[in-house]
Amino acid sequence: MKITKLFFAATALLFIAYTTQSCQEKTTEPSEFIADDATFSGFASWQLAATKSGPDPTLGAAHEGNDSTVTRKIYYKDAQGPVNGTYPVGTAIAKHVYNTSGSVEAYVGMVKRGNSFNSSHNDWEWFILNADGTIATDASGAKQRGANLMNGACNLCHEKATTDYSFIK
């Protein structure tokens, strides 16, 4: 009788342990994330991580850094933050640069793509965006994206950031 109760108790414990482990979601980081026109959709509803106004000497001419009338809003999709100093693959960050007169209006983004896409710059991909978050195109219809967007200016500036190419968090 004691052996039967012990057997059933052990079986019940094993069953509970198995179902508890098998029902848990496995969260694994993808090896690559390729952004598309939907990636930055609705970026203004993401976590607003910073609002900066006026001149910013660290920006120089980038993002209208010399303009005293400009405001820059930086958004992080899913409130993503770094993990041990590095952003996970799939992290998306958008920036809206504007002034009240309407003479400045720009949208840019960056995504941690992974899979050694831009390996000398921590796998970040850079984007010029339209107001609706879709990826802008140039006069020939080519998407404004890539590892060396703006002749590598994005890489060169963002490599100075203290946390994995992000100046904000």
mmCIF file with all atom_site columns, C-alpha atoms in Angstrom:
data_model
loop_
_atom_site.group_PDB
_atom_site.id
_atom_site.type_symbol
_atom_site.label_atom_id
_atom_site.label_alt_id
_atom_site.label_comp_id
_atom_site.label_asym_id
_atom_site.label_entity_id
_atom_site.label_seq_id
_atom_site.pdbx_PDB_ins_code
_atom_site.Cartn_x
_atom_site.Cartn_y
_atom_site.Cartn_z
_atom_site.occupancy
_atom_site.B_iso_or_equiv
_atom_site.pdbx_formal_charge
_atom_site.auth_seq_id
_atom_site.auth_comp_id
_atom_site.auth_asym_id
_atom_site.auth_atom_id
_atom_site.pdbx_PDB_model_num
ATOM 1   C CA . MET A 1 1   ? 0.000  0.000  0.000   1.00 0.00 ? 1   MET A CA 1
ATOM 2   C CA . LYS A 1 2   ? 2.829  2.419  0.907   1.00 0.00 ? 2   LYS A CA 1
ATOM 3   C CA . ILE A 1 3   ? 4.693  1.531  -2.277  1.00 0.00 ? 3   ILE A CA 1
ATOM 4   C CA . THR A 1 4   ? 1.567  2.224  -4.364  1.00 0.00 ? 4   THR A CA 1
ATOM 5   C CA . LYS A 1 5   ? 1.051  5.629  -2.717  1.00 0.00 ? 5   LYS A CA 1
ATOM 6   C CA . LEU A 1 6   ? 4.724  6.433  -3.150  1.00 0.00 ? 6   LEU A CA 1
ATOM 7   C CA . PHE A 1 7   ? 4.569  5.394  -6.808  1.00 0.00 ? 7   PHE A CA 1
ATOM 8   C CA . PHE A 1 8   ? 1.503  7.558  -7.486  1.00 0.00 ? 8   PHE A CA 1
ATOM 9   C CA . ALA A 1 9   ? 3.049  10.533 -5.656  1.00 0.00 ? 9   ALA A CA 1
ATOM 10  C CA . ALA A 1 10  ? 6.277  10.239 -7.653  1.00 0.00 ? 10  ALA A CA 1
ATOM 11  C CA . THR A 1 11  ? 4.338  9.868  -10.911 1.00 0.00 ? 11  THR A CA 1
ATOM 12  C CA . ALA A 1 12  ? 2.215  12.927 -10.075 1.00 0.00 ? 12  ALA A CA 1
ATOM 13  C CA . LEU A 1 13  ? 5.332  14.987 -9.293  1.00 0.00 ? 13  LEU A CA 1
ATOM 14  C CA . LEU A 1 14  ? 6.986  13.945 -12.558 1.00 0.00 ? 14  LEU A CA 1
ATOM 15  C CA . PHE A 1 15  ? 3.808  14.757 -14.492 1.00 0.00 ? 15  PHE A CA 1
ATOM 16  C CA . ILE A 1 16  ? 3.563  18.224 -12.896 1.00 0.00 ? 16  ILE A CA 1
ATOM 17  C CA . ALA A 1 17  ? 7.237  18.924 -13.565 1.00 0.00 ? 17  ALA A CA 1
ATOM 18  C CA . TYR A 1 18  ? 6.912  17.804 -17.191 1.00 0.00 ? 18  TYR A CA 1
ATOM 19  C CA . THR A 1 19  ? 3.782  19.827 -17.945 1.00 0.00 ? 19  THR A CA 1
ATOM 20  C CA . THR A 1 20  ? 5.162  22.916 -16.195 1.00 0.00 ? 20  THR A CA 1
ATOM 21  C CA . GLN A 1 21  ? 8.329  22.818 -18.297 1.00 0.00 ? 21  GLN A CA 1
ATOM 22  C CA . SER A 1 22  ? 6.650  21.915 -21.592 1.00 0.00 ? 22  SER A CA 1
ATOM 23  C CA . CYS A 1 23  ? 4.040  24.674 -21.294 1.00 0.00 ? 23  CYS A CA 1
ATOM 24  C CA . GLN A 1 24  ? 6.536  27.460 -20.760 1.00 0.00 ? 24  GLN A CA 1
ATOM 25  C CA . GLU A 1 25  ? 7.262  29.665 -23.760 1.00 0.00 ? 25  GLU A CA 1
ATOM 26  C CA . LYS A 1 26  ? 10.766 29.373 -25.031 1.00 0.00 ? 26  LYS A CA 1
ATOM 27  C CA . THR A 1 27  ? 12.193 32.837 -25.649 1.00 0.00 ? 27  THR A CA 1
ATOM 28  C CA . THR A 1 28  ? 15.087 32.662 -28.012 1.00 0.00 ? 28  THR A CA 1
ATOM 29  C CA . GLU A 1 29  ? 16.596 35.613 -29.787 1.00 0.00 ? 29  GLU A CA 1
ATOM 30  C CA . PRO A 1 30  ? 16.320 35.343 -33.549 1.00 0.00 ? 30  PRO A CA 1
ATOM 31  C CA . SER A 1 31  ? 19.621 35.209 -35.418 1.00 0.00 ? 31  SER A CA 1
ATOM 32  C CA . GLU A 1 32  ? 18.420 37.842 -37.891 1.00 0.00 ? 32  GLU A CA 1
ATOM 33  C CA . PHE A 1 33  ? 15.642 40.395 -38.143 1.00 0.00 ? 33  PHE A CA 1
ATOM 34  C CA . ILE A 1 34  ? 14.970 41.968 -41.530 1.00 0.00 ? 34  ILE A CA 1
ATOM 35  C CA . ALA A 1 35  ? 12.883 45.121 -41.212 1.00 0.00 ? 35  ALA A CA 1
ATOM 36  C CA . ASP A 1 36  ? 10.128 45.869 -43.696 1.00 0.00 ? 36  ASP A CA 1
ATOM 37  C CA . ASP A 1 37  ? 7.586  48.652 -44.211 1.00 0.00 ? 37  ASP A CA 1
ATOM 38  C CA . ALA A 1 38  ? 5.551  47.440 -41.228 1.00 0.00 ? 38  ALA A CA 1
ATOM 39  C CA . THR A 1 39  ? 8.475  47.487 -38.766 1.00 0.00 ? 39  THR A CA 1
ATOM 40  C CA . PHE A 1 40  ? 8.273  51.208 -37.949 1.00 0.00 ? 40  PHE A CA 1
ATOM 41  C CA . SER A 1 41  ? 4.505  51.497 -38.404 1.00 0.00 ? 41  SER A CA 1
ATOM 42  C CA . GLY A 1 42  ? 2.957  53.401 -35.509 1.00 0.00 ? 42  GLY A CA 1
ATOM 43  C CA . PHE A 1 43  ? 6.355  54.364 -34.083 1.00 0.00 ? 43  PHE A CA 1
ATOM 44  C CA . ALA A 1 44  ? 4.868  57.454 -32.403 1.00 0.00 ? 44  ALA A CA 1
ATOM 45  C CA . SER A 1 45  ? 2.967  55.104 -30.072 1.00 0.00 ? 45  SER A CA 1
ATOM 46  C CA . TRP A 1 46  ? 6.160  53.324 -28.969 1.00 0.00 ? 46  TRP A CA 1
ATOM 47  C CA . GLN A 1 47  ? 7.967  54.235 -25.770 1.00 0.00 ? 47  GLN A CA 1
ATOM 48  C CA . LEU A 1 48  ? 9.106  57.859 -26.036 1.00 0.00 ? 48  LEU A CA 1
ATOM 49  C CA . ALA A 1 49  ? 12.571 57.511 -24.550 1.00 0.00 ? 49  ALA A CA 1
ATOM 50  C CA . ALA A 1 50  ? 13.743 61.100 -25.016 1.00 0.00 ? 50  ALA A CA 1
ATOM 51  C CA . THR A 1 51  ? 12.758 64.501 -26.321 1.00 0.00 ? 51  THR A CA 1
ATOM 52  C CA . LYS A 1 52  ? 15.645 66.831 -27.097 1.00 0.00 ? 52  LYS A CA 1
ATOM 53  C CA . SER A 1 53  ? 15.327 70.399 -28.317 1.00 0.00 ? 53  SER A CA 1
ATOM 54  C CA . GLY A 1 54  ? 17.736 72.939 -29.723 1.00 0.00 ? 54  GLY A CA 1
ATOM 55  C CA . PRO A 1 55  ? 21.333 72.627 -30.792 1.00 0.00 ? 55  PRO A CA 1
ATOM 56  C CA . ASP A 1 56  ? 23.274 69.512 -29.914 1.00 0.00 ? 56  ASP A CA 1
ATOM 57  C CA . PRO A 1 57  ? 27.018 69.861 -30.559 1.00 0.00 ? 57  PRO A CA 1
ATOM 58  C CA . THR A 1 58  ? 27.479 66.088 -30.496 1.00 0.00 ? 58  THR A CA 1
ATOM 59  C CA . LEU A 1 59  ? 25.250 65.801 -33.584 1.00 0.00 ? 59  LEU A CA 1
ATOM 60  C CA . GLY A 1 60  ? 26.924 68.417 -35.728 1.00 0.00 ? 60  GLY A CA 1
ATOM 61  C CA . ALA A 1 61  ? 24.852 68.713 -38.899 1.00 0.00 ? 61  ALA A CA 1
ATOM 62  C CA . ALA A 1 62  ? 23.262 65.266 -38.455 1.00 0.00 ? 62  ALA A CA 1
ATOM 63  C CA . HIS A 1 63  ? 19.609 65.320 -37.402 1.00 0.00 ? 63  HIS A CA 1
ATOM 64  C CA . GLU A 1 64  ? 19.692 69.121 -37.644 1.00 0.00 ? 64  GLU A CA 1
ATOM 65  C CA . GLY A 1 65  ? 22.020 69.233 -34.643 1.00 0.00 ? 65  GLY A CA 1
ATOM 66  C CA . ASN A 1 66  ? 22.959 72.870 -35.233 1.00 0.00 ? 66  ASN A CA 1
ATOM 67  C CA . ASP A 1 67  ? 19.374 74.159 -35.423 1.00 0.00 ? 67  ASP A CA 1
ATOM 68  C CA . SER A 1 68  ? 18.051 75.947 -32.333 1.00 0.00 ? 68  SER A CA 1
ATOM 69  C CA . THR A 1 69  ? 14.420 75.487 -33.472 1.00 0.00 ? 69  THR A CA 1
ATOM 70  C CA . VAL A 1 70  ? 14.490 71.704 -33.813 1.00 0.00 ? 70  VAL A CA 1
ATOM 71  C CA . THR A 1 71  ? 12.976 69.053 -31.561 1.00 0.00 ? 71  THR A CA 1
ATOM 72  C CA . ARG A 1 72  ? 14.057 65.413 -31.724 1.00 0.00 ? 72  ARG A CA 1
ATOM 73  C CA . LYS A 1 73  ? 11.873 62.614 -30.334 1.00 0.00 ? 73  LYS A CA 1
ATOM 74  C CA . ILE A 1 74  ? 13.377 59.151 -29.960 1.00 0.00 ? 74  ILE A CA 1
ATOM 75  C CA . TYR A 1 75  ? 11.130 56.082 -29.709 1.00 0.00 ? 75  TYR A CA 1
ATOM 76  C CA . TYR A 1 76  ? 11.939 52.458 -28.795 1.00 0.00 ? 76  TYR A CA 1
ATOM 77  C CA . LYS A 1 77  ? 9.694  49.658 -30.027 1.00 0.00 ? 77  LYS A CA 1
ATOM 78  C CA . ASP A 1 78  ? 8.404  47.484 -27.188 1.00 0.00 ? 78  ASP A CA 1
ATOM 79  C CA . ALA A 1 79  ? 10.326 49.738 -24.742 1.00 0.00 ? 79  ALA A CA 1
ATOM 80  C CA . GLN A 1 80  ? 13.399 47.678 -25.650 1.00 0.00 ? 80  GLN A CA 1
ATOM 81  C CA . GLY A 1 81  ? 16.535 48.257 -23.643 1.00 0.00 ? 81  GLY A CA 1
ATOM 82  C CA . PRO A 1 82  ? 20.000 46.781 -23.711 1.00 0.00 ? 82  PRO A CA 1
ATOM 83  C CA . VAL A 1 83  ? 20.755 43.431 -22.103 1.00 0.00 ? 83  VAL A CA 1
ATOM 84  C CA . ASN A 1 84  ? 24.221 43.415 -20.560 1.00 0.00 ? 84  ASN A CA 1
ATOM 85  C CA . GLY A 1 85  ? 25.112 46.490 -22.633 1.00 0.00 ? 85  GLY A CA 1
ATOM 86  C CA . THR A 1 86  ? 23.926 45.121 -25.995 1.00 0.00 ? 86  THR A CA 1
ATOM 87  C CA . TYR A 1 87  ? 20.566 45.423 -27.704 1.00 0.00 ? 87  TYR A CA 1
ATOM 88  C CA . PRO A 1 88  ? 18.946 42.170 -28.838 1.00 0.00 ? 88  PRO A CA 1
ATOM 89  C CA . VAL A 1 89  ? 18.439 41.350 -32.503 1.00 0.00 ? 89  VAL A CA 1
ATOM 90  C CA . GLY A 1 90  ? 15.148 42.909 -33.612 1.00 0.00 ? 90  GLY A CA 1
ATOM 91  C CA . THR A 1 91  ? 15.488 46.100 -31.563 1.00 0.00 ? 91  THR A CA 1
ATOM 92  C CA . ALA A 1 92  ? 13.920 48.990 -33.485 1.00 0.00 ? 92  ALA A CA 1
ATOM 93  C CA . ILE A 1 93  ? 14.490 52.679 -32.710 1.00 0.00 ? 93  ILE A CA 1
ATOM 94  C CA . ALA A 1 94  ? 12.893 55.620 -34.551 1.00 0.00 ? 94  ALA A CA 1
ATOM 95  C CA . LYS A 1 95  ? 13.617 59.349 -34.446 1.00 0.00 ? 95  LYS A CA 1
ATOM 96  C CA . HIS A 1 96  ? 11.356 62.196 -35.519 1.00 0.00 ? 96  HIS A CA 1
ATOM 97  C CA . VAL A 1 97  ? 13.145 65.500 -36.140 1.00 0.00 ? 97  VAL A CA 1
ATOM 98  C CA . TYR A 1 98  ? 11.003 68.620 -36.683 1.00 0.00 ? 98  TYR A CA 1
ATOM 99  C CA . ASN A 1 99  ? 10.441 72.284 -35.962 1.00 0.00 ? 99  ASN A CA 1
ATOM 100 C CA . THR A 1 100 ? 7.223  74.229 -35.457 1.00 0.00 ? 100 THR A CA 1
ATOM 101 C CA . SER A 1 101 ? 7.607  76.262 -38.660 1.00 0.00 ? 101 SER A CA 1
ATOM 102 C CA . GLY A 1 102 ? 7.541  73.055 -40.708 1.00 0.00 ? 102 GLY A CA 1
ATOM 103 C CA . SER A 1 103 ? 10.823 73.775 -42.465 1.00 0.00 ? 103 SER A CA 1
ATOM 104 C CA . VAL A 1 104 ? 12.359 70.686 -40.847 1.00 0.00 ? 104 VAL A CA 1
ATOM 105 C CA . GLU A 1 105 ? 10.619 67.292 -40.919 1.00 0.00 ? 105 GLU A CA 1
ATOM 106 C CA . ALA A 1 106 ? 12.655 64.092 -40.963 1.00 0.00 ? 106 ALA A CA 1
ATOM 107 C CA . TYR A 1 107 ? 12.190 60.489 -39.839 1.00 0.00 ? 107 TYR A CA 1
ATOM 108 C CA . VAL A 1 108 ? 14.998 57.998 -39.401 1.00 0.00 ? 108 VAL A CA 1
ATOM 109 C CA . GLY A 1 109 ? 15.344 54.576 -37.844 1.00 0.00 ? 109 GLY A CA 1
ATOM 110 C CA . MET A 1 110 ? 17.753 51.868 -36.854 1.00 0.00 ? 110 MET A CA 1
ATOM 111 C CA . VAL A 1 111 ? 17.283 48.131 -36.365 1.00 0.00 ? 111 VAL A CA 1
ATOM 112 C CA . LYS A 1 112 ? 19.577 45.557 -34.792 1.00 0.00 ? 112 LYS A CA 1
ATOM 113 C CA . ARG A 1 113 ? 19.543 43.177 -37.738 1.00 0.00 ? 113 ARG A CA 1
ATOM 114 C CA . GLY A 1 114 ? 21.978 40.495 -36.586 1.00 0.00 ? 114 GLY A CA 1
ATOM 115 C CA . ASN A 1 115 ? 23.473 37.637 -38.597 1.00 0.00 ? 115 ASN A CA 1
ATOM 116 C CA . SER A 1 116 ? 26.687 39.633 -39.230 1.00 0.00 ? 116 SER A CA 1
ATOM 117 C CA . PHE A 1 117 ? 24.798 42.037 -41.506 1.00 0.00 ? 117 PHE A CA 1
ATOM 118 C CA . ASN A 1 118 ? 26.970 45.005 -40.501 1.00 0.00 ? 118 ASN A CA 1
ATOM 119 C CA . SER A 1 119 ? 29.458 43.137 -38.330 1.00 0.00 ? 119 SER A CA 1
ATOM 120 C CA . SER A 1 120 ? 31.966 45.965 -37.959 1.00 0.00 ? 120 SER A CA 1
ATOM 121 C CA . HIS A 1 121 ? 29.143 48.093 -36.484 1.00 0.00 ? 121 HIS A CA 1
ATOM 122 C CA . ASN A 1 122 ? 27.344 45.637 -34.179 1.00 0.00 ? 122 ASN A CA 1
ATOM 123 C CA . ASP A 1 123 ? 24.887 44.503 -36.897 1.00 0.00 ? 123 ASP A CA 1
ATOM 124 C CA . TRP A 1 124 ? 22.869 47.749 -37.015 1.00 0.00 ? 124 TRP A CA 1
ATOM 125 C CA . GLU A 1 125 ? 20.941 48.707 -40.136 1.00 0.00 ? 125 GLU A CA 1
ATOM 126 C CA . TRP A 1 126 ? 19.971 52.339 -40.806 1.00 0.00 ? 126 TRP A CA 1
ATOM 127 C CA . PHE A 1 127 ? 16.806 53.750 -42.417 1.00 0.00 ? 127 PHE A CA 1
ATOM 128 C CA . ILE A 1 128 ? 15.304 56.939 -43.763 1.00 0.00 ? 128 ILE A CA 1
ATOM 129 C CA . LEU A 1 129 ? 11.578 56.780 -43.130 1.00 0.00 ? 129 LEU A CA 1
ATOM 130 C CA . ASN A 1 130 ? 8.391  58.387 -44.328 1.00 0.00 ? 130 ASN A CA 1
ATOM 131 C CA . ALA A 1 131 ? 6.028  60.012 -41.803 1.00 0.00 ? 131 ALA A CA 1
ATOM 132 C CA . ASP A 1 132 ? 3.927  56.823 -41.655 1.00 0.00 ? 132 ASP A CA 1
ATOM 133 C CA . GLY A 1 133 ? 6.976  54.721 -40.767 1.00 0.00 ? 133 GLY A CA 1
ATOM 134 C CA . THR A 1 134 ? 7.397  53.072 -44.155 1.00 0.00 ? 134 THR A CA 1
ATOM 135 C CA . ILE A 1 135 ? 10.921 52.961 -45.563 1.00 0.00 ? 135 ILE A CA 1
ATOM 136 C CA . ALA A 1 136 ? 11.529 55.931 -47.868 1.00 0.00 ? 136 ALA A CA 1
ATOM 137 C CA . THR A 1 137 ? 12.707 55.457 -51.436 1.00 0.00 ? 137 THR A CA 1
ATOM 138 C CA . ASP A 1 138 ? 15.086 57.552 -53.536 1.00 0.00 ? 138 ASP A CA 1
ATOM 139 C CA . ALA A 1 139 ? 14.356 58.947 -57.018 1.00 0.00 ? 139 ALA A CA 1
ATOM 140 C CA . SER A 1 140 ? 15.163 55.575 -58.597 1.00 0.00 ? 140 SER A CA 1
ATOM 141 C CA . GLY A 1 141 ? 12.769 53.729 -56.261 1.00 0.00 ? 141 GLY A CA 1
ATOM 142 C CA . ALA A 1 142 ? 15.481 52.104 -54.121 1.00 0.00 ? 142 ALA A CA 1
ATOM 143 C CA . LYS A 1 143 ? 14.689 51.733 -50.420 1.00 0.00 ? 143 LYS A CA 1
ATOM 144 C CA . GLN A 1 144 ? 16.702 54.108 -48.220 1.00 0.00 ? 144 GLN A CA 1
ATOM 145 C CA . ARG A 1 145 ? 18.252 51.531 -45.916 1.00 0.00 ? 145 ARG A CA 1
ATOM 146 C CA . GLY A 1 146 ? 21.467 49.686 -45.329 1.00 0.00 ? 146 GLY A CA 1
ATOM 147 C CA . ALA A 1 147 ? 24.720 49.260 -43.476 1.00 0.00 ? 147 ALA A CA 1
ATOM 148 C CA . ASN A 1 148 ? 26.360 52.229 -45.184 1.00 0.00 ? 148 ASN A CA 1
ATOM 149 C CA . LEU A 1 149 ? 23.441 54.612 -45.470 1.00 0.00 ? 149 LEU A CA 1
ATOM 150 C CA . MET A 1 150 ? 24.513 58.242 -45.936 1.00 0.00 ? 150 MET A CA 1
ATOM 151 C CA . ASN A 1 151 ? 27.957 57.024 -47.067 1.00 0.00 ? 151 ASN A CA 1
ATOM 152 C CA . GLY A 1 152 ? 28.577 55.449 -43.674 1.00 0.00 ? 152 GLY A CA 1
ATOM 153 C CA . ALA A 1 153 ? 27.781 58.579 -41.646 1.00 0.00 ? 153 ALA A CA 1
ATOM 154 C CA . CYS A 1 154 ? 25.289 56.704 -39.432 1.00 0.00 ? 154 CYS A CA 1
ATOM 155 C CA . ASN A 1 155 ? 27.918 54.102 -38.522 1.00 0.00 ? 155 ASN A CA 1
ATOM 156 C CA . LEU A 1 156 ? 30.610 56.686 -37.818 1.00 0.00 ? 156 LEU A CA 1
ATOM 157 C CA . CYS A 1 157 ? 28.452 58.821 -35.577 1.00 0.00 ? 157 CYS A CA 1
ATOM 158 C CA . HIS A 1 158 ? 26.656 56.048 -33.690 1.00 0.00 ? 158 HIS A CA 1
ATOM 159 C CA . GLU A 1 159 ? 29.850 54.097 -32.967 1.00 0.00 ? 159 GLU A CA 1
ATOM 160 C CA . LYS A 1 160 ? 30.611 56.916 -30.471 1.00 0.00 ? 160 LYS A CA 1
ATOM 161 C CA . ALA A 1 161 ? 27.511 56.045 -28.400 1.00 0.00 ? 161 ALA A CA 1
ATOM 162 C CA . THR A 1 162 ? 28.103 54.630 -24.953 1.00 0.00 ? 162 THR A CA 1
ATOM 163 C CA . THR A 1 163 ? 25.602 51.767 -25.275 1.00 0.00 ? 163 THR A CA 1
ATOM 164 C CA . ASP A 1 164 ? 25.637 49.642 -28.444 1.00 0.00 ? 164 ASP A CA 1
ATOM 165 C CA . TYR A 1 165 ? 25.201 52.480 -30.958 1.00 0.00 ? 165 TYR A CA 1
ATOM 166 C CA . SER A 1 166 ? 22.381 54.135 -28.977 1.00 0.00 ? 166 SER A CA 1
ATOM 167 C CA . PHE A 1 167 ? 22.865 57.514 -27.342 1.00 0.00 ? 167 PHE A CA 1
ATOM 168 C CA . ILE A 1 168 ? 19.663 57.399 -25.285 1.00 0.00 ? 168 ILE A CA 1
ATOM 169 C CA . LYS A 1 169 ? 19.581 54.229 -23.180 1.00 0.00 ? 169 LYS A CA 1
#
